[in-house]
Amino acid sequence: MASGVAAWLPFARAAAIGWMPVANCPMPVAPGDNGNSSKRQDELIVLNVSGRRFQTWRTTLDRYPDTLLGSSEKEFFYSEETREYFFDRDPDAFRSILNFYRTGKLHYPRCECISAYDEELAFFGVIPEIIGDCCYEEYKDRKRENAERLQDDQEENKDLRLPNMTCRETMWRAFENPHTSTMALVFYYVTGFFIAISVVTNVVETVPCGAAAGQKDVPCGERYTVAFFCMDTACVMIFTVEYLMRLFAAPSRYRFMRSVMSIIDVVAILPYYIGLVMTDNEDVSGAFVTLRVFRVFRIFKFSRHSQGLRILGYTLKSCASELGFLLFSLTMAIIIFATVMFYAEKGSSSSKFTSIPASFWYTIVTMTTLGCGVLVLDIHRGWFCTAENSLEFTGFTDFEHKNNNNSHRKDGLAIICKRLE
């Protein structure tokens, strides 16, 4: 029809304003006036969506017969009085659905609620997997965030104490979600306070506190032994009670004892109890001093009280393969360039690169851009190898970073934030 109108309409307009005389021959017949009174197959239909009317051709909807508008099921929504199809649905979301029938591309409107949009797609029989590449990542991210939010809401609802909950179940829910009761919240902040006190004490006891008469500076831990011992005892008692209560309330004690946080709790309090039963033997005391280093693991107890630390831990866990590959490539480059550096400096008698393992440290600090340290090059060939070492590894890491970004754009964002336990 459009081609027929384009054939005669310009001439009619030109003749009407006097640009050209009226032709002697009769004007071509308009496409609508060819005498064919039968109803055209491609008719214009009206879709009324909650009072907002949309018009489109029937053949546009018939392109997708597996959907509601493309099948005969839409006749159930036809109104004889108004001669239109009425749908009591969201007109804003329907705009993108109708655009899918027209263009064959489904887009996700970012202003729409993801749950409401999925309901509209399900009602009209349009599968969300055909969303265009320009909107697919946004759609998947919103859908994942909504699923996580719903999961959090379900867990919060489960945290409400039910009439048939046992004492162990109530304690375990209080440990996992301190906001279920006032007592659980108080215990949560008390343990967090003692964790901070324990970490600060572990640091302060190594600070020099002045010297006595005729003696050198002694650490605060040796000068105020009783005070630090009392603080350490109080912290360990709190940690012990917390661990035993968690062990008692755990749904599966075997799984709890095997968990990472349970092992950290044991390692954090074990040096104190070992120190109580140790003798004053010098060999045993030296081993105890080494064992006291494990008290630094108490800082990991903050991960129970910080959601950010838990997210960081699961981020590292989800990127374990990428970090492993980076470590492998770094090790391979260290061996290669350490070998090159050793043979480049081999001719100098004052060179400190006495072996390939001795060259490892210089290569590591160069590749990580930390500096040369105490090792200094002696031959210009070594400087050339160092520059090549730095440039090649920097270029490799930049290429790897860009390559990973492109892969993530193609494959979608990986889920790195998971639930704790």
Coordinates of C-alpha atoms in Angstrom, one line a residue:
M1 CA 0.0 0.0 0.0
A2 CA 2.8 2.4 0.9
S3 CA 4.4 1.9 -2.6
G4 CA 1.2 2.7 -4.3
V5 CA 0.6 5.9 -2.4
A6 CA 4.2 7.0 -3.1
A7 CA 3.5 6.6 -6.8
W8 CA 0.6 9.0 -7.2
L9 CA 0.5 11.2 -4.1
P10 CA 3.4 13.6 -5.1
F11 CA 1.8 14.3 -8.5
A12 CA -1.6 15.0 -6.9
R13 CA 0.0 17.5 -4.4
A14 CA 2.0 19.2 -7.2
A15 CA -1.1 19.6 -9.3
A16 CA -3.1 21.0 -6.4
I17 CA -0.7 23.9 -5.7
G18 CA -0.1 24.7 -9.4
W19 CA 3.4 23.5 -9.8
M20 CA 2.3 21.3 -12.7
P21 CA -0.8 21.2 -14.8
V22 CA -3.3 18.4 -14.3
A23 CA -2.4 15.5 -16.5
N24 CA -4.7 14.7 -19.4
C25 CA -4.6 11.0 -18.4
P26 CA -6.6 10.0 -15.3
M27 CA -4.7 9.7 -12.0
P28 CA -3.8 6.2 -10.9
V29 CA -6.3 4.6 -8.6
A30 CA -5.5 4.8 -4.9
P31 CA -4.6 1.5 -3.3
G32 CA -7.7 1.7 -1.1
D33 CA -10.1 2.4 -4.0
N34 CA -9.3 -0.6 -6.2
G35 CA -12.8 -2.0 -5.7
N36 CA -11.8 -4.8 -3.5
S37 CA -14.4 -4.6 -0.7
S38 CA -13.2 -7.8 1.0
K39 CA -11.7 -7.5 4.4
R40 CA -7.9 -7.3 4.3
Q41 CA -5.9 -10.0 6.0
D42 CA -3.5 -7.5 7.5
E43 CA -5.9 -5.5 9.6
L44 CA -5.1 -2.9 12.2
I45 CA -6.0 -4.0 15.7
V46 CA -6.3 -2.1 18.9
L47 CA -4.8 -3.3 22.2
N48 CA -6.2 -1.6 25.3
V49 CA -3.8 -2.2 28.2
S50 CA -5.3 -0.7 31.4
G51 CA -6.8 2.2 29.5
R52 CA -3.8 2.9 27.3
R53 CA -4.4 2.0 23.7
F54 CA -1.8 0.5 21.4
Q55 CA -2.3 -0.1 17.7
T56 CA -0.4 -2.6 15.5
W57 CA -0.9 -4.8 12.6
R58 CA -2.2 -8.3 13.0
T59 CA 0.7 -9.8 11.0
T60 CA 3.1 -8.1 13.4
L61 CA 1.6 -10.2 16.2
D62 CA 1.3 -13.4 14.1
R63 CA 5.1 -13.6 13.8
Y64 CA 5.3 -15.3 17.2
P65 CA 2.4 -17.8 17.3
D66 CA 3.7 -19.3 20.6
T67 CA 3.0 -16.2 22.5
L68 CA -0.4 -14.9 23.8
L69 CA -0.8 -12.1 21.3
G70 CA 0.3 -14.2 18.4
S71 CA -2.1 -17.1 19.1
S72 CA -5.8 -17.5 19.1
E73 CA -5.9 -17.2 22.9
K74 CA -6.0 -13.4 22.7
E75 CA -9.6 -13.7 21.4
F76 CA -10.7 -14.4 25.0
F77 CA -9.7 -10.8 25.7
Y78 CA -11.6 -9.3 22.7
S79 CA -14.5 -6.9 23.5
E80 CA -17.3 -6.8 21.0
E81 CA -18.6 -3.4 22.2
T82 CA -15.3 -1.5 21.8
R83 CA -13.9 -3.8 19.1
E84 CA -10.5 -4.0 20.8
Y85 CA -8.5 -6.4 23.0
F86 CA -8.5 -5.4 26.7
F87 CA -5.7 -6.5 29.1
D88 CA -5.6 -5.4 32.7
R89 CA -1.8 -5.3 32.8
D90 CA 1.0 -2.8 33.3
P91 CA 1.0 -0.5 30.2
D92 CA 4.6 0.6 30.8
A93 CA 6.0 -2.9 30.7
F94 CA 3.8 -3.7 27.7
R95 CA 5.5 -1.1 25.7
S96 CA 8.7 -3.1 25.6
I97 CA 6.8 -6.3 24.9
L98 CA 5.0 -4.8 21.9
N99 CA 8.3 -3.4 20.7
F100 CA 9.5 -7.0 20.7
Y101 CA 6.8 -8.0 18.3
R102 CA 7.7 -5.1 16.0
T103 CA 11.5 -5.4 16.0
G104 CA 12.2 -9.0 17.2
K105 CA 14.4 -7.7 20.0
L106 CA 13.4 -7.8 23.7
H107 CA 14.7 -5.0 25.9
Y108 CA 14.6 -4.6 29.7
P109 CA 13.4 -1.2 30.9
R110 CA 15.7 -0.3 33.8
C111 CA 13.0 1.6 35.6
E112 CA 10.8 -1.5 35.9
C113 CA 10.7 -3.8 38.9
I114 CA 12.4 -7.1 37.9
S115 CA 9.6 -9.3 39.5
A116 CA 6.8 -7.3 37.9
Y117 CA 8.6 -7.4 34.5
D118 CA 9.0 -11.2 34.8
E119 CA 5.3 -11.5 35.6
E120 CA 4.4 -9.5 32.5
L121 CA 6.6 -11.7 30.3
A122 CA 5.1 -14.8 31.7
F123 CA 1.6 -13.6 31.2
F124 CA 2.2 -12.7 27.5
G125 CA 4.2 -16.0 27.0
V126 CA 7.5 -14.3 26.1
I127 CA 10.6 -16.1 27.5
P128 CA 13.2 -13.8 29.1
E129 CA 16.1 -15.7 27.6
I130 CA 15.7 -13.8 24.3
I131 CA 16.5 -10.4 25.9
G132 CA 19.0 -8.5 23.8
D133 CA 22.8 -8.4 24.6
C134 CA 22.5 -4.7 25.4
C135 CA 20.2 -5.4 28.4
Y136 CA 21.0 -9.0 29.3
E137 CA 23.7 -8.3 31.9
E138 CA 21.6 -5.6 33.5
Y139 CA 18.6 -8.1 33.6
K140 CA 20.7 -10.9 35.1
D141 CA 22.2 -8.6 37.7
R142 CA 18.9 -7.3 38.8
K143 CA 17.5 -10.8 38.9
R144 CA 20.4 -12.0 41.0
E145 CA 20.1 -9.1 43.4
N146 CA 16.4 -9.7 43.8
A147 CA 16.9 -13.4 44.5
E148 CA 19.5 -12.7 47.2
R149 CA 17.2 -10.1 48.7
L150 CA 14.4 -12.6 48.8
Q151 CA 16.7 -15.2 50.3
D152 CA 17.7 -12.7 53.0
D153 CA 14.0 -12.0 53.8
Q154 CA 13.3 -15.7 54.1
E155 CA 16.1 -16.2 56.5
E156 CA 15.0 -13.2 58.5
N157 CA 11.5 -14.7 58.7
K158 CA 13.0 -18.0 59.8
D159 CA 14.9 -16.2 62.6
L160 CA 11.6 -15.5 64.3
R161 CA 11.3 -17.9 67.2
L162 CA 8.7 -20.5 66.5
P163 CA 6.7 -22.2 69.3
N164 CA 8.3 -25.6 68.6
M165 CA 11.9 -24.4 68.5
T166 CA 14.3 -26.2 70.9
C167 CA 16.9 -24.5 73.0
R168 CA 19.7 -25.5 70.7
E169 CA 17.9 -24.1 67.7
T170 CA 17.2 -20.8 69.4
M171 CA 20.9 -20.5 70.5
W172 CA 22.2 -21.3 67.0
R173 CA 19.9 -18.7 65.4
A174 CA 21.0 -16.2 68.0
F175 CA 24.7 -16.8 67.1
E176 CA 24.0 -16.7 63.3
N177 CA 21.8 -13.6 63.5
P178 CA 22.4 -11.5 66.6
H179 CA 19.4 -9.2 65.8
T180 CA 16.9 -11.9 66.8
S181 CA 16.9 -10.9 70.5
T182 CA 18.4 -8.3 72.8
M183 CA 20.6 -10.9 74.7
A184 CA 22.0 -12.1 71.4
L185 CA 22.9 -8.6 70.4
V186 CA 24.6 -7.9 73.7
F187 CA 26.6 -11.1 73.5
Y188 CA 27.6 -10.2 69.9
Y189 CA 29.0 -6.8 70.9
V190 CA 30.7 -8.2 74.0
T191 CA 32.6 -10.8 72.0
G192 CA 33.5 -8.1 69.4
F193 CA 34.8 -5.9 72.2
F194 CA 37.0 -8.7 73.7
I195 CA 38.3 -9.5 70.2
A196 CA 39.5 -5.9 69.8
I197 CA 41.0 -5.9 73.3
S198 CA 42.9 -9.2 72.6
V199 CA 44.3 -7.9 69.3
V200 CA 45.4 -4.6 70.8
T201 CA 47.0 -6.4 73.8
N202 CA 48.9 -8.7 71.5
V203 CA 50.4 -5.7 69.8
V204 CA 51.0 -3.4 72.9
E205 CA 52.8 -6.1 74.9
T206 CA 55.7 -6.0 72.4
V207 CA 56.2 -2.2 72.7
P208 CA 59.3 -1.1 74.8
C209 CA 58.2 0.4 78.2
G210 CA 61.5 1.9 79.3
A211 CA 64.5 0.4 81.0
A212 CA 65.2 -0.3 84.7
A213 CA 68.4 0.7 86.4
G214 CA 71.3 -0.8 84.6
Q215 CA 69.1 -2.7 82.1
K216 CA 68.1 -2.3 78.6
D217 CA 64.6 -1.6 77.4
V218 CA 62.1 -4.4 78.1
P219 CA 58.8 -4.9 76.4
C220 CA 55.6 -4.0 78.2
G221 CA 54.5 -7.6 78.2
E222 CA 57.5 -8.5 80.4
R223 CA 57.3 -5.4 82.6
Y224 CA 53.6 -5.7 83.4
T225 CA 53.3 -9.5 83.2
V226 CA 50.4 -9.8 85.6
A227 CA 48.2 -7.1 84.0
F228 CA 48.7 -8.6 80.5
F229 CA 48.1 -12.1 81.8
C230 CA 44.8 -11.0 83.4
M231 CA 43.6 -9.4 80.2
D232 CA 44.6 -12.4 78.2
T233 CA 42.8 -14.7 80.6
A234 CA 39.6 -12.7 80.4
C235 CA 39.7 -12.7 76.6
V236 CA 40.4 -16.4 76.4
M237 CA 37.6 -17.2 78.9
I238 CA 35.1 -15.3 76.7
F239 CA 36.4 -17.0 73.6
T240 CA 36.2 -20.4 75.2
V241 CA 32.6 -19.9 76.4
E242 CA 31.6 -18.7 73.0
Y243 CA 33.2 -21.7 71.3
L244 CA 31.6 -24.2 73.7
M245 CA 28.2 -22.6 73.3
R246 CA 28.5 -22.7 69.5
L247 CA 29.6 -26.3 69.6
F248 CA 26.6 -27.2 71.8
A249 CA 24.1 -25.3 69.6
A250 CA 25.5 -26.4 66.2
P251 CA 23.0 -28.5 64.1
S252 CA 25.9 -30.7 63.1
R253 CA 28.9 -30.7 65.5
Y254 CA 31.1 -32.6 63.1
R255 CA 30.6 -30.0 60.3
F256 CA 31.1 -27.2 62.8
M257 CA 34.4 -28.6 64.1
R258 CA 35.6 -28.9 60.5
S259 CA 34.7 -25.4 59.5
V260 CA 37.4 -22.8 59.0
M261 CA 36.0 -20.4 61.7
S262 CA 35.9 -23.2 64.2
I263 CA 39.6 -24.1 63.5
I264 CA 40.5 -20.4 63.9
D265 CA 38.7 -20.3 67.3
V266 CA 40.7 -23.3 68.5
V267 CA 44.0 -22.0 67.3
A268 CA 43.3 -18.6 68.9
I269 CA 42.8 -20.0 72.4
L270 CA 45.1 -23.1 72.3
P271 CA 48.4 -21.2 73.1
Y272 CA 46.9 -19.9 76.4
Y273 CA 46.0 -23.4 77.7
I274 CA 49.3 -24.9 76.5
G275 CA 51.2 -22.1 78.4
L276 CA 49.4 -23.0 81.6
V277 CA 50.8 -26.5 81.7
M278 CA 54.3 -25.8 80.3
T279 CA 57.3 -26.0 82.5
D280 CA 60.1 -23.5 82.8
N281 CA 62.4 -25.6 80.6
E282 CA 64.2 -23.4 78.1
D283 CA 63.6 -25.7 75.2
V284 CA 59.9 -26.0 76.0
S285 CA 59.6 -22.2 76.6
G286 CA 61.1 -21.5 73.2
A287 CA 58.5 -23.7 71.6
F288 CA 55.8 -21.9 73.6
V289 CA 57.0 -18.5 72.3
T290 CA 56.7 -19.9 68.8
L291 CA 53.2 -21.2 69.6
R292 CA 52.2 -17.7 70.9
V293 CA 52.4 -16.4 67.3
F294 CA 49.2 -18.2 66.6
R295 CA 47.4 -15.7 68.8
V296 CA 47.4 -13.4 65.8
F297 CA 44.7 -15.6 64.3
R298 CA 42.3 -13.9 66.8
I299 CA 42.0 -11.1 64.3
F300 CA 40.2 -13.4 61.9
K301 CA 37.4 -13.7 64.5
F302 CA 36.4 -10.2 63.2
S303 CA 35.1 -12.0 60.1
R304 CA 32.1 -13.2 62.2
H305 CA 31.3 -9.6 63.0
S306 CA 32.0 -8.0 59.6
Q307 CA 30.0 -8.7 56.5
G308 CA 32.6 -6.9 54.4
L309 CA 35.3 -9.3 55.5
R310 CA 33.1 -12.3 54.7
I311 CA 32.4 -10.8 51.2
L312 CA 36.2 -10.4 50.7
G313 CA 36.8 -14.0 51.7
Y314 CA 34.3 -15.3 49.3
T315 CA 35.6 -13.0 46.6
L316 CA 39.0 -14.5 46.9
K317 CA 37.5 -18.0 47.0
S318 CA 35.6 -17.4 43.8
C319 CA 38.7 -16.0 42.1
A320 CA 40.9 -18.9 43.2
S321 CA 41.6 -20.2 39.7
E322 CA 42.5 -16.7 38.4
L323 CA 44.8 -16.1 41.4
G324 CA 46.4 -19.5 41.0
F325 CA 47.1 -18.8 37.3
L326 CA 48.6 -15.4 38.2
L327 CA 50.8 -17.0 40.9
F328 CA 51.9 -19.7 38.4
S329 CA 52.8 -17.2 35.7
L330 CA 54.6 -15.1 38.3
T331 CA 56.7 -18.1 39.5
M332 CA 57.5 -19.0 35.9
A333 CA 58.6 -15.5 35.1
I334 CA 60.7 -15.3 38.3
I335 CA 62.6 -18.5 37.3
I336 CA 63.2 -17.3 33.8
F337 CA 64.4 -13.8 34.6
A338 CA 66.4 -15.0 37.6
T339 CA 68.3 -17.3 35.4
V340 CA 68.9 -14.5 32.8
M341 CA 70.1 -12.1 35.6
F342 CA 72.5 -14.7 37.0
Y343 CA 74.2 -15.4 33.7
A344 CA 74.2 -11.6 32.8
E345 CA 76.1 -10.8 36.1
K346 CA 78.2 -13.9 36.1
G347 CA 81.3 -12.2 34.6
S348 CA 81.6 -9.7 37.5
S349 CA 83.7 -10.7 40.5
S350 CA 81.8 -8.3 42.8
S351 CA 78.4 -9.5 41.8
K352 CA 76.0 -10.5 44.6
F353 CA 74.1 -12.8 42.3
T354 CA 76.0 -15.9 43.4
S355 CA 73.4 -18.3 42.2
I356 CA 70.0 -18.5 40.5
P357 CA 68.1 -18.8 43.9
A358 CA 70.0 -15.7 45.1
S359 CA 68.6 -13.8 42.1
F360 CA 65.0 -14.7 43.0
W361 CA 64.6 -11.9 45.5
Y362 CA 65.9 -9.2 43.1
T363 CA 63.5 -10.5 40.4
I364 CA 60.5 -10.6 42.7
V365 CA 61.0 -7.0 44.0
T366 CA 61.5 -5.8 40.4
M367 CA 58.5 -7.5 39.0
T368 CA 56.3 -6.3 41.8
T369 CA 57.8 -2.8 41.4
L370 CA 58.9 -2.7 45.1
G371 CA 62.5 -1.7 44.4
C372 CA 65.9 -3.4 44.3
G373 CA 66.5 -3.7 48.1
V374 CA 70.1 -4.5 49.1
L375 CA 71.0 -6.2 45.8
V376 CA 72.6 -3.9 43.2
L377 CA 73.4 -4.7 39.6
D378 CA 77.1 -4.5 38.6
I379 CA 77.0 -4.9 34.7
H380 CA 74.9 -3.0 32.2
R381 CA 73.6 -6.2 30.7
G382 CA 71.8 -6.7 34.0
W383 CA 70.2 -3.3 33.9
F384 CA 68.9 -4.2 30.4
C385 CA 67.5 -7.5 31.6
T386 CA 65.8 -5.7 34.5
A387 CA 64.1 -3.2 32.3
E388 CA 62.9 -6.0 30.0
N389 CA 61.8 -8.0 33.0
S390 CA 59.6 -5.1 34.3
L391 CA 58.2 -4.2 31.0
E392 CA 57.3 -7.7 29.9
F393 CA 55.6 -8.6 33.2
T394 CA 53.7 -5.3 33.3
G395 CA 52.5 -5.8 29.8
F396 CA 51.5 -9.3 30.5
T397 CA 49.4 -8.4 33.6
D398 CA 47.8 -5.5 31.7
F399 CA 46.9 -7.9 28.9
E400 CA 45.6 -10.5 31.3
H401 CA 43.5 -7.8 33.0
K402 CA 41.9 -6.7 29.7
N403 CA 41.4 -10.2 28.6
N404 CA 39.6 -11.1 31.8
N405 CA 37.4 -8.0 31.5
N406 CA 36.4 -9.0 28.0
S407 CA 35.6 -12.5 29.0
H408 CA 33.4 -11.3 31.9
R409 CA 31.5 -9.0 29.5
K410 CA 30.8 -11.9 27.2
D411 CA 30.1 -14.5 29.8
G412 CA 28.3 -12.2 32.3
L413 CA 29.2 -11.3 35.9
A414 CA 30.3 -14.2 38.1
I415 CA 28.6 -14.5 41.5
I416 CA 31.2 -13.8 44.1
C417 CA 29.1 -13.0 47.2
K418 CA 27.7 -16.1 48.7
R419 CA 26.2 -16.9 52.1
L420 CA 28.7 -17.5 54.9
E421 CA 27.8 -21.0 56.2

